[in-house]
Tab-separated table of C-alpha atoms and ligand atoms in Angstrom:
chain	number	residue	atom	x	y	z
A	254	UNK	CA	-65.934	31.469	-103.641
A	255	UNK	CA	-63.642	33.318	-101.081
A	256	UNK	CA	-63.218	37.459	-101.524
A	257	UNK	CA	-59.469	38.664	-102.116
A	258	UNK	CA	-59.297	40.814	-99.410
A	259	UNK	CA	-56.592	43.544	-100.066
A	260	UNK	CA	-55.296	45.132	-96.584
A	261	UNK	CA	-56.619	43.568	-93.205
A	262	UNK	CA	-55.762	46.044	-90.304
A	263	UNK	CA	-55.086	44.416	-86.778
A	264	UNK	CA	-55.917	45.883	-83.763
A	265	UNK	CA	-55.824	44.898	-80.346
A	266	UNK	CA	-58.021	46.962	-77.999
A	267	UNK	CA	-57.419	46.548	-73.957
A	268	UNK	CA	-59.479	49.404	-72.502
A	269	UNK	CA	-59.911	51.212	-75.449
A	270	UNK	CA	-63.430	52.883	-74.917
A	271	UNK	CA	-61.912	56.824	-75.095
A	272	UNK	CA	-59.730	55.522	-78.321
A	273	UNK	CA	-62.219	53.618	-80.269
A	274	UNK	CA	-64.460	56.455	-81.835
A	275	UNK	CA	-61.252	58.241	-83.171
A	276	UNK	CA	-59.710	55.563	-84.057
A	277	UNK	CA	-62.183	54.690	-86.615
A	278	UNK	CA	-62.555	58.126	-88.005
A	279	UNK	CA	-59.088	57.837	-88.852
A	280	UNK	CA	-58.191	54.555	-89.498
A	281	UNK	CA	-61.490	55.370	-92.223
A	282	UNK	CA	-60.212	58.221	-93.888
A	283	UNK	CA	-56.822	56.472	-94.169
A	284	UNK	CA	-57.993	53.491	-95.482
A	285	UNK	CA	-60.839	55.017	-97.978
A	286	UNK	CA	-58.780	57.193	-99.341
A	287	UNK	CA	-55.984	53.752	-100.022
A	288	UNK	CA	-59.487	51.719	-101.644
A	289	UNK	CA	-58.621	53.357	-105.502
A	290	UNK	CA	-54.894	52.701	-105.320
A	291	UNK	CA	-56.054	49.060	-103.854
A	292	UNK	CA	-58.661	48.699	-106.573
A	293	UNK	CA	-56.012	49.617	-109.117
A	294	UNK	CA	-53.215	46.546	-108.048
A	295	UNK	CA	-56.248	43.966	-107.533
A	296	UNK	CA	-54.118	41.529	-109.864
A	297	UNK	CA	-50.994	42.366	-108.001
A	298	UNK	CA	-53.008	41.070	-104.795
A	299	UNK	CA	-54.755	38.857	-106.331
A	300	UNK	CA	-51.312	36.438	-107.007
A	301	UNK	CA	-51.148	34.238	-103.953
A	302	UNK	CA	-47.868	35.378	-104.103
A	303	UNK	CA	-47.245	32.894	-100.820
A	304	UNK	CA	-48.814	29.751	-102.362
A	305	UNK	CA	-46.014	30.282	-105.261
A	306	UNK	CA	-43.464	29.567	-103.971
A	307	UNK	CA	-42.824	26.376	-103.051
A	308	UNK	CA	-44.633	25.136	-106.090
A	309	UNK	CA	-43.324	26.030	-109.606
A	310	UNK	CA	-46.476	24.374	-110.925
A	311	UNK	CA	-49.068	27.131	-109.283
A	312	UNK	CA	-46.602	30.043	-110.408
A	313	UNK	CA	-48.304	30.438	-113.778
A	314	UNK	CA	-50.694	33.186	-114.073
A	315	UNK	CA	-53.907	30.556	-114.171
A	316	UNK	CA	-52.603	30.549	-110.453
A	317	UNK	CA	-53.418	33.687	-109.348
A	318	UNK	CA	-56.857	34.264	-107.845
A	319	UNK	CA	-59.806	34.505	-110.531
A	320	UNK	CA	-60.568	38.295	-111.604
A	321	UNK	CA	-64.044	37.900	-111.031
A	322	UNK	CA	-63.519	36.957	-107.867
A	323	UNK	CA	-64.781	39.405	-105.138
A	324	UNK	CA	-62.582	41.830	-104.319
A	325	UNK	CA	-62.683	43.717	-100.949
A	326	UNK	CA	-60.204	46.542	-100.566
A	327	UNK	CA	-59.742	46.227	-96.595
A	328	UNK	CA	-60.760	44.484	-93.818
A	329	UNK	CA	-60.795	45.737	-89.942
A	330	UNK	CA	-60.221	43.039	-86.924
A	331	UNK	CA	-60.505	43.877	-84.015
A	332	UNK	CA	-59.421	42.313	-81.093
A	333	UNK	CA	-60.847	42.765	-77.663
A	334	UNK	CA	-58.229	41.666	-74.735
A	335	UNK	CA	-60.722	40.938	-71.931
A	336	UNK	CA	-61.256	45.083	-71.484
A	337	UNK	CA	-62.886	45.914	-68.217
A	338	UNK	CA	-64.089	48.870	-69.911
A	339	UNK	CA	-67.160	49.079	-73.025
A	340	UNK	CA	-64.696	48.057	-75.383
A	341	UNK	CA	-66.453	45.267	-76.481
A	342	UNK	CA	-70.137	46.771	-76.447
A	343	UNK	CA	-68.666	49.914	-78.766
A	344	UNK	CA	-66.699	47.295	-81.243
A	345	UNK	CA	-69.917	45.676	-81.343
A	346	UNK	CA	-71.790	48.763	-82.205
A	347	UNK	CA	-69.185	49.685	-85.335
A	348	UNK	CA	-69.535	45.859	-86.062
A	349	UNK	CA	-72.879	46.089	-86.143
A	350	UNK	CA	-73.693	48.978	-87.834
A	351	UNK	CA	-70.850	49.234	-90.268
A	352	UNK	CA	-72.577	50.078	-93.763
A	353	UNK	CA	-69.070	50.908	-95.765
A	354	UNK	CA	-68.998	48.902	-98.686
A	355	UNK	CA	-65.190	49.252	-98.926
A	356	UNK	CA	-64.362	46.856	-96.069
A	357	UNK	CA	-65.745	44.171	-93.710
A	358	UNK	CA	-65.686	44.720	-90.158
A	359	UNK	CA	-64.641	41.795	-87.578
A	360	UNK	CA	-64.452	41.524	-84.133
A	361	UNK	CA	-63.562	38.732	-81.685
A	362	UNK	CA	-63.096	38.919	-78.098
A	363	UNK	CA	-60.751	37.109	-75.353
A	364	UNK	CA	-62.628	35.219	-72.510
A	365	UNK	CA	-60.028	37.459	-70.056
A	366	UNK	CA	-56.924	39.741	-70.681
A	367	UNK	CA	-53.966	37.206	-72.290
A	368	UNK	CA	-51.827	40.290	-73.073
A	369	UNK	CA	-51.210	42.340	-76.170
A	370	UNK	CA	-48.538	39.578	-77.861
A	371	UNK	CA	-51.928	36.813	-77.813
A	372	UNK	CA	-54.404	39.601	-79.215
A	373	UNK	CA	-51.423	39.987	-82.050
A	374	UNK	CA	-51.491	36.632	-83.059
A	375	UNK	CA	-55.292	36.208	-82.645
A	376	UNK	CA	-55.530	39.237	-85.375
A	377	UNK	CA	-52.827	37.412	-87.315
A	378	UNK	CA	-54.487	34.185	-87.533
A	379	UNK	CA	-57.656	35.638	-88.809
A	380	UNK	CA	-56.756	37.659	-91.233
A	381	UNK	CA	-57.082	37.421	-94.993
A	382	UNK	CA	-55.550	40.054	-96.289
A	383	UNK	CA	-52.817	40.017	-98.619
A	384	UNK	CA	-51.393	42.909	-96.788
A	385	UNK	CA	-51.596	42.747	-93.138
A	386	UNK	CA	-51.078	46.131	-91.205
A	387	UNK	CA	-50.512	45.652	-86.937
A	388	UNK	CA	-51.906	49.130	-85.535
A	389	UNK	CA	-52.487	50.126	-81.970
A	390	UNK	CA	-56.023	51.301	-81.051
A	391	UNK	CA	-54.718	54.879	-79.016
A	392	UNK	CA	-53.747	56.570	-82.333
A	393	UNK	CA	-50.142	57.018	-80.913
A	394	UNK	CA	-48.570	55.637	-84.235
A	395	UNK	CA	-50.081	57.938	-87.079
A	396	UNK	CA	-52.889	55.811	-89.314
A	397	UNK	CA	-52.004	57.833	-92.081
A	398	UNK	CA	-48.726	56.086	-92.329
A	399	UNK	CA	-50.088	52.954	-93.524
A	400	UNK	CA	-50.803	55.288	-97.193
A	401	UNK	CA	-46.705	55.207	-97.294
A	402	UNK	CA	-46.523	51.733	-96.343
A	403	UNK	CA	-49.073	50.553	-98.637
A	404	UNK	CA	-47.899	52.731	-101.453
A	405	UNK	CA	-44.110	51.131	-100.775
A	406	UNK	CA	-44.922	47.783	-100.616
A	407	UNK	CA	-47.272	47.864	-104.030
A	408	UNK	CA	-44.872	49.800	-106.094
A	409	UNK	CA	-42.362	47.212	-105.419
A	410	UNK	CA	-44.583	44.391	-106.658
A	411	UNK	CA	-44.668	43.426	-102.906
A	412	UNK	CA	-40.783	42.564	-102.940
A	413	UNK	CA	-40.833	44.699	-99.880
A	414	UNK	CA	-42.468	42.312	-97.374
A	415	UNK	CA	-42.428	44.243	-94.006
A	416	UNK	CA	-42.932	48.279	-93.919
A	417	UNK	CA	-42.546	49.312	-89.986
A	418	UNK	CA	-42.498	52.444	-88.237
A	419	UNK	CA	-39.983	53.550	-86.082
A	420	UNK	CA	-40.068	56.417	-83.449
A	421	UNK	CA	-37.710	59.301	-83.393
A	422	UNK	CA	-38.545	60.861	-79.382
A	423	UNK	CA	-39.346	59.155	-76.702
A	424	UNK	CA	-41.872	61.747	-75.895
A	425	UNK	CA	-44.083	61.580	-72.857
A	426	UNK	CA	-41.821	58.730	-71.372
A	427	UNK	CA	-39.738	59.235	-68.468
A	428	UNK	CA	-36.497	59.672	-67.996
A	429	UNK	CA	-36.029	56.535	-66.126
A	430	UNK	CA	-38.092	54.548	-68.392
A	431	UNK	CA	-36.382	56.265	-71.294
A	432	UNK	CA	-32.969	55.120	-69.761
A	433	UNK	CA	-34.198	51.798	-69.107
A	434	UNK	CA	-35.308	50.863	-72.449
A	435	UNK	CA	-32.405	51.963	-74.433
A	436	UNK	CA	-30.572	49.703	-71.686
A	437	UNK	CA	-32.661	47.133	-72.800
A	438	UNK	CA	-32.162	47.375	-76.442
A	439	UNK	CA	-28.327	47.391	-75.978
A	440	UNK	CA	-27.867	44.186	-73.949
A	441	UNK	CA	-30.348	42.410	-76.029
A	442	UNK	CA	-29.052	43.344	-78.905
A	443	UNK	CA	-25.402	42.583	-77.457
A	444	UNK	CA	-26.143	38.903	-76.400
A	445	UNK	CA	-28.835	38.096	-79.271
A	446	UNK	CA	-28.184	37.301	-82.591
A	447	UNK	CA	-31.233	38.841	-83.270
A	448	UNK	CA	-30.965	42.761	-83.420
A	449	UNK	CA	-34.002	44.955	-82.629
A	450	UNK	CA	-33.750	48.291	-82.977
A	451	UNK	CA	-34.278	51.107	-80.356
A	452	UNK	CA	-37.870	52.841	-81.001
A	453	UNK	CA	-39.180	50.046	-83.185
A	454	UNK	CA	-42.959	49.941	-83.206
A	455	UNK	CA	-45.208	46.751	-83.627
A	456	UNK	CA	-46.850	49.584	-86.225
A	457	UNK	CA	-46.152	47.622	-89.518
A	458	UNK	CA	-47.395	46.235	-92.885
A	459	UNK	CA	-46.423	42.904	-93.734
A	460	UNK	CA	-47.135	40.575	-96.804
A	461	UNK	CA	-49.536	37.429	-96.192
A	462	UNK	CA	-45.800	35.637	-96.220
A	463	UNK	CA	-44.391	37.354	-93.953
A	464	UNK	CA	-47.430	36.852	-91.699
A	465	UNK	CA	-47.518	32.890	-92.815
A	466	UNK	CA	-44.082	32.757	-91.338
A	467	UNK	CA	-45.024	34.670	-88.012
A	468	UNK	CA	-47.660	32.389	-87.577
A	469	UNK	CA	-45.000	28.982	-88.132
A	470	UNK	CA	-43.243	30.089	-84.888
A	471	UNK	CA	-45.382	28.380	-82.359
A	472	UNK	CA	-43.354	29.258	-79.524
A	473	UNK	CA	-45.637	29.566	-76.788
A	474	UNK	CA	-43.892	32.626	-75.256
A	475	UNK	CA	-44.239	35.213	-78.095
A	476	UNK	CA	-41.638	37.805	-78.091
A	477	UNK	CA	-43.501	39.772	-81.287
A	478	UNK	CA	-40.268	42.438	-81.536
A	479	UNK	CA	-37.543	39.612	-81.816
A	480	UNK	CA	-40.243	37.679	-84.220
A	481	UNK	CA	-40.440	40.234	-86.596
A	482	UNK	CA	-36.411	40.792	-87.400
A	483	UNK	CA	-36.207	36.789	-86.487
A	484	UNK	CA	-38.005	36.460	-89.979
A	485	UNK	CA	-35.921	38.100	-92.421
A	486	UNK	CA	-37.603	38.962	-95.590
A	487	UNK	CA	-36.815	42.473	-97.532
A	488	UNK	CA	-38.016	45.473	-95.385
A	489	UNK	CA	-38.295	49.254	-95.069
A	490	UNK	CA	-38.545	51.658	-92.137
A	491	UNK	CA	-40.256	55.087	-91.713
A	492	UNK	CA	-39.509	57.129	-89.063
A	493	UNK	CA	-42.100	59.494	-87.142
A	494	UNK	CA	-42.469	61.282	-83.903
A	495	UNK	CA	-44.704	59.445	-81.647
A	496	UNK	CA	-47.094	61.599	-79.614
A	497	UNK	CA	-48.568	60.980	-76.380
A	498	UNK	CA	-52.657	60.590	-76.732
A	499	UNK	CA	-55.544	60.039	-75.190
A	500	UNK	CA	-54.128	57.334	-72.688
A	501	UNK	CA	-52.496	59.662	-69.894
A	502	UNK	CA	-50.320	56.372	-69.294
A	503	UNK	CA	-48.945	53.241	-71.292
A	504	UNK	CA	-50.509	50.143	-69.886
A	505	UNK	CA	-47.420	48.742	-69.420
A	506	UNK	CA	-46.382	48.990	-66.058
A	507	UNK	CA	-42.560	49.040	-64.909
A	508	UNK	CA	-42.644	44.977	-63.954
A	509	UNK	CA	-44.508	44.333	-66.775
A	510	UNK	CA	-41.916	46.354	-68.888
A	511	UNK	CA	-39.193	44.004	-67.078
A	512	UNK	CA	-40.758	40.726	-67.705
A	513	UNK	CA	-41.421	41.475	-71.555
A	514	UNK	CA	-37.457	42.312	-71.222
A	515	UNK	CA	-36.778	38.987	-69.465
A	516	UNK	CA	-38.801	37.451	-72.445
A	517	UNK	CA	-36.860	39.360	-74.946
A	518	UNK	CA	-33.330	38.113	-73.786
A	519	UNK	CA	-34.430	34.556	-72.778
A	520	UNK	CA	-36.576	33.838	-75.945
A	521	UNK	CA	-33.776	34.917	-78.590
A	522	UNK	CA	-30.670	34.125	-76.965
A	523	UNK	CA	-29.617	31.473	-74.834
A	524	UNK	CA	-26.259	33.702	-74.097
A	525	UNK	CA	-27.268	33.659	-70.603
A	526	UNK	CA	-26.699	30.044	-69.756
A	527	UNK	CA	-23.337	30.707	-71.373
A	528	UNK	CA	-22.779	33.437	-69.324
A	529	UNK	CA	-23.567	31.342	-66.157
A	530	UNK	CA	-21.178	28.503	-66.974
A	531	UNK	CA	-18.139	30.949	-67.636
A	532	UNK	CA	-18.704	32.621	-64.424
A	533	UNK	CA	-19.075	29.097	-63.101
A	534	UNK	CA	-16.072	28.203	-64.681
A	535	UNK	CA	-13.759	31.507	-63.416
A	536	UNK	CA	-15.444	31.033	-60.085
A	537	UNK	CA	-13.982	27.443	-59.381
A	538	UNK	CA	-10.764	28.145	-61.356
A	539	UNK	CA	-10.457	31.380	-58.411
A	540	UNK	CA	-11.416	28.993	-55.800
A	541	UNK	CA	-8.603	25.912	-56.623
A	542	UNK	CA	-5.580	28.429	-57.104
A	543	UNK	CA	-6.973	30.269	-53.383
A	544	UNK	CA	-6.939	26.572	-52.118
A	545	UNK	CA	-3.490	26.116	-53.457
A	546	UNK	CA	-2.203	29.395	-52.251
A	547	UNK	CA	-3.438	28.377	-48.726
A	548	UNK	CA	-1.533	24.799	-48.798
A	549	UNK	CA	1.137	26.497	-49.772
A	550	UNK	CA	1.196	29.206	-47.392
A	551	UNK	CA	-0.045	27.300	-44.826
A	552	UNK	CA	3.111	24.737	-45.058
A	553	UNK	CA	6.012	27.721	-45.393
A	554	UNK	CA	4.321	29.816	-42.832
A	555	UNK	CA	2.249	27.716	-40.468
A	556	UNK	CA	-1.279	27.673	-39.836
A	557	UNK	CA	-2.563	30.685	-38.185
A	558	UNK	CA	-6.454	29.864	-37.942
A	559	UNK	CA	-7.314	33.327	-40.326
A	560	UNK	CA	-9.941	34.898	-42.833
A	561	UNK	CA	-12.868	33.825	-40.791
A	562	UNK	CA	-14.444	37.119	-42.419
A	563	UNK	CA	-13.436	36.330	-46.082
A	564	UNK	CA	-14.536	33.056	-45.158
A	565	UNK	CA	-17.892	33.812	-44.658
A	566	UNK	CA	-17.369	36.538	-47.826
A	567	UNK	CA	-16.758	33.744	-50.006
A	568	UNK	CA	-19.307	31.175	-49.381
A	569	UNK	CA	-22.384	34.135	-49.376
A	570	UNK	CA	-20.557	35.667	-52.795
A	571	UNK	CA	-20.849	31.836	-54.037
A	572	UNK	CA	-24.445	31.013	-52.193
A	573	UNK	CA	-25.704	34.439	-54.008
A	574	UNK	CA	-23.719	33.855	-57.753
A	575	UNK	CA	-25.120	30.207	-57.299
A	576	UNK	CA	-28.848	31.122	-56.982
A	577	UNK	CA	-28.780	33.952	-59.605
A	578	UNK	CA	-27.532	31.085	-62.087
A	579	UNK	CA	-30.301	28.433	-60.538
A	580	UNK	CA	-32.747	31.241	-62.147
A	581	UNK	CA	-31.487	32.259	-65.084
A	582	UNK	CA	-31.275	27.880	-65.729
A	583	UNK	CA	-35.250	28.572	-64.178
A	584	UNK	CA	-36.125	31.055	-66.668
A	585	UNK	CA	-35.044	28.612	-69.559
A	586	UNK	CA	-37.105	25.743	-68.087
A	587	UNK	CA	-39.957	27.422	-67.228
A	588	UNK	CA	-40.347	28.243	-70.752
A	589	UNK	CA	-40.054	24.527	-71.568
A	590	UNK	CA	-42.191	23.723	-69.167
A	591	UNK	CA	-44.727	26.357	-70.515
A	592	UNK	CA	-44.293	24.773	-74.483
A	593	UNK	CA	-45.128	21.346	-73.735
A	594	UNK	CA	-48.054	22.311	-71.682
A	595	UNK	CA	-49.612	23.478	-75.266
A	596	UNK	CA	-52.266	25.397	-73.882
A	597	UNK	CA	-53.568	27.683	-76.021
A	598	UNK	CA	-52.123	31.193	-76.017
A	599	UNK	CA	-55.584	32.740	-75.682
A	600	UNK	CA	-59.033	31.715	-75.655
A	601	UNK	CA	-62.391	33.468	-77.304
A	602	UNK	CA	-65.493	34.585	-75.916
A	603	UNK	CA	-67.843	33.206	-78.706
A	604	UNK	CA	-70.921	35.668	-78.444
A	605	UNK	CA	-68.567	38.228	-78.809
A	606	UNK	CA	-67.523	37.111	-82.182
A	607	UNK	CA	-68.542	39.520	-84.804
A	608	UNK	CA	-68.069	40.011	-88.586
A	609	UNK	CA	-70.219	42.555	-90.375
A	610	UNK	CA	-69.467	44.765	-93.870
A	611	UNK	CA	-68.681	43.753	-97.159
A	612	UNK	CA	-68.104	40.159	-98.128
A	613	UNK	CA	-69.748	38.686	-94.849
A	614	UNK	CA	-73.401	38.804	-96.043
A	615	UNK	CA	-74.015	40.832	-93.938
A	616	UNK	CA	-73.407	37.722	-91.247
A	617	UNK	CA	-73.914	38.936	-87.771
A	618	UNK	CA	-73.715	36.264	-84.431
A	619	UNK	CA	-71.469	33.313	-83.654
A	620	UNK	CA	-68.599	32.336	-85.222
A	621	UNK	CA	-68.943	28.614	-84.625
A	622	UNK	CA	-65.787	27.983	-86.234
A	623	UNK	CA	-64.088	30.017	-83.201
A	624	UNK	CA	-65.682	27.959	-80.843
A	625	UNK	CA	-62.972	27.589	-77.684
A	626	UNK	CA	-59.398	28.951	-78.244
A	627	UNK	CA	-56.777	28.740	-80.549
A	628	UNK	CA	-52.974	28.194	-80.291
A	629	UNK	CA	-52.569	26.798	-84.024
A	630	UNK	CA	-52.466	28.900	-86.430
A	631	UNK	CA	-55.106	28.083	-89.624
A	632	UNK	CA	-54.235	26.290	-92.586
A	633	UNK	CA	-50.559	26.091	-93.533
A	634	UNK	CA	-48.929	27.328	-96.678
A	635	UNK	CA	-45.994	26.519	-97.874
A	636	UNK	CA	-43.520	29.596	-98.286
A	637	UNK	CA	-39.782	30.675	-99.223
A	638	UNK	CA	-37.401	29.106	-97.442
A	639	UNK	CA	-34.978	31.652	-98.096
A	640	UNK	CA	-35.660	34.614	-97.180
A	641	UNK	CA	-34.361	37.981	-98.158
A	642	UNK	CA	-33.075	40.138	-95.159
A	643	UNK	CA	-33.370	43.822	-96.145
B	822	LIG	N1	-53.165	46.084	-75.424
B	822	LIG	C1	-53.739	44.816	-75.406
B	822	LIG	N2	-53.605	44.051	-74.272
B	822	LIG	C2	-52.904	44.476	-73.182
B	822	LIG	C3	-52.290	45.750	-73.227
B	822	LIG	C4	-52.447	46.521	-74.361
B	822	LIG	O1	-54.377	44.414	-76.375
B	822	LIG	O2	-52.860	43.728	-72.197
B	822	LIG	C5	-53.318	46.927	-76.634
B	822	LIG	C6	-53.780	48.354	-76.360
B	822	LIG	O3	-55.180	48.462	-76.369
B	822	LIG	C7	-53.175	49.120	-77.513
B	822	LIG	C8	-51.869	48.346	-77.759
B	822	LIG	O4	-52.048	47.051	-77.212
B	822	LIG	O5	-53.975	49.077	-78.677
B	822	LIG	C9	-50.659	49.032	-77.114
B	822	LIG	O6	-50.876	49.205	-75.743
B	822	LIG	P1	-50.291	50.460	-74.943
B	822	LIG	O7	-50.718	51.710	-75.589
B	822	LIG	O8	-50.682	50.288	-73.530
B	822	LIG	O9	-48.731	50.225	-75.081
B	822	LIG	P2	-47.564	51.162	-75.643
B	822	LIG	O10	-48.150	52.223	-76.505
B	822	LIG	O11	-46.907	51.684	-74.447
B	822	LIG	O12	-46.682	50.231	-76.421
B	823	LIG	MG1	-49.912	53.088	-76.744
């Protein structure tokens, strides 16, 4: 018989070694101190709420999970994005040696670095919980924020599907990045029907269905920001100051910053290909009333042989306007061309795959079940088809 597992906490770890320790200290107290309030709503979690709905039949209380089924109150997965650092070897150590009864500990590692978005959705497809909390491993969004979340989303009978935190400063940024990002925000936000706000963290807590929908986008670019308002469903925000930590730097580097803001724009909006065909469109329109203009002038006045300069203006304005639009059209297919490869969006280093702590037996080795990679997300449930936009 499967456990209910109450709160399964995500977190991908790229060069974490400094962060890890801490992290766990905190991310423990949080989360022990949440195991009596957990305990308390076990029924509440218990209702596979996200099996319901589609399905009148299974709504009935008989639905809901069976009370003597095991219940763990949290569950910690950790995922390890190809660090170059002991990462792995220290998750393996708290995987190991993890003795709290409260939780199960898993770990799974990628066979290189696929980026932060893959190590999301790895996290996402393995966990159980009915809650599902996305935390980064530098403590730079609080832990203890996930007690407000948790407490939110259980007093409102889990109505309120997504709890995310949003940053007030942009403290230990600079000024040009600062700049730059709020830049971002506006013109995505201006050409995409989906809005993201500024300061929005990936720091959440999101019901099993919101997660079950996350994981039906199988877009093979994933833009997790844009997913998360794409969604819908009935959500909160917090706000907190973020404080630098530990890190002396964000791993994201300034052309890594600009290609996740290429992916932004070009995976929610496809404004830009609008945008080329009505500059297109003014373009020619400019060029057939200059042609006219020089018939005309050209029969009143004679043909003086002029404008060799604006000439050669012209045709590099055109030349330049004309490759810009060749790669915004580029962006679009390269991202078709990416889908229908279907590789997967990551792929697992098997002896790395770990699960220790309550409800595991006390299993330690290979996950055979993980065996090569994954780009499909487990076994689908239905869900709501309407959703409830808070
Ligand atoms: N991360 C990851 N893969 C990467 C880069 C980062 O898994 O390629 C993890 C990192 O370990 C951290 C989180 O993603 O837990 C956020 O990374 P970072 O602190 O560099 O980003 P920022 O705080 O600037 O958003
Ligand atoms: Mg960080």
């Amino acid at each position: 018989m499967s456990a209910t597992i109450g709160i399964s906490v995500v977190v991908p770890c790229y060069n974490e070694e400094v962060s890890l320790h801490p992290f766990l200290q905190e991310i423990t107290k949080t989360m022990d101190a949440l195991v009596p309030i957990l305990r308390e709503n076990r029924d509440l979690l218990r209702q596979t709420l996200a099996q319901n709905l589609n399905s009148p039949a299974l709504c009935s209380p008989a639905s809901s999970a069976s009370s003597t089924q095991e219940f763990i109150p949290y569950e910690l997965i950790f995922v390890n994005d190809g660090s170059r650092d002991s990462t792995l070897s220290i998750l393996e150590d708290i995987a190991t040696s993890d003795a709290n009864p409260n939780r199960r500990v898993q770990v799974f590692s990628f066979s290189r670095n696929f980026g932060k978005e893959a190590a999301i959705l790895a996290g996402l497809e393995r966990a159980s919980g009915e809650g599902v909390v996305l935390l980064d491993a530098d403590l730079q969004d609080p832990p203890g924020m996930i007690a407000d979340m948790a407490r939110i989303w259980l007093e409102s009978s889990r109505q309120t599907k997504v709890i995310y935190a949003r940053r007030t400063t942009r403290a230990g940024e600079s000024k040009i990045r600062a700049a730059l990002s709020e830049a971002f925000y506006k013109i995505s936000n201006f050409i995409s029907e989906v809005k993201i706000e500024s300061g929005v963290r990936d720091f959440r807590l999101m019901d099993k269905e919101v997660v079950q929908a996350l994981l039906e986008m199988k877009e093979y670019h994933r833009f997790s920001k844009a997913m998360f308002a794409w969604v819908g469903f009935k959500r909160e925000c917090l706000e907190y100051e973020y404080i630098p930590h530990f890190k002396e730097s964000s791993s994201w580097s300034f052309w890594k910053l600009f290609k996740y803001a290429i992916e932004g724009i070009v995976s929610f909006s496809t404004m830009p290909l609008r945008i080329a065909f009505v500059l297109g469109f003014f373009i020619s329109a400019f060029a057939v009333c200059f042609g006219i203009y020089r018939i005309i002038d050209t029969i009143l006045h004679g043909n003086a042989v002029a404008g060799y300069p604006s000439l050669i203006v012209i045709i590099t304005f055109i030349g330049g306007i004309q490759l810009m639009l060749l790669g915004v059209i580029g962006e679009y297919i390269a991202r078709i061309y990416e889908q229908v490869k279907m590789r997967p969006h990551f792929i697992l280093n098997t002896r790395a795959t770990r699960m220790s702590g309550a409800g595991s037996g006390a299993v330690l080795g290979v996950d055979s079940s993980e065996a090569e990679s994954s780009s499909t997300p487990p076994k689908k449930t239905p869900r709501k088809t309407q959703s409830q936009q808070g």
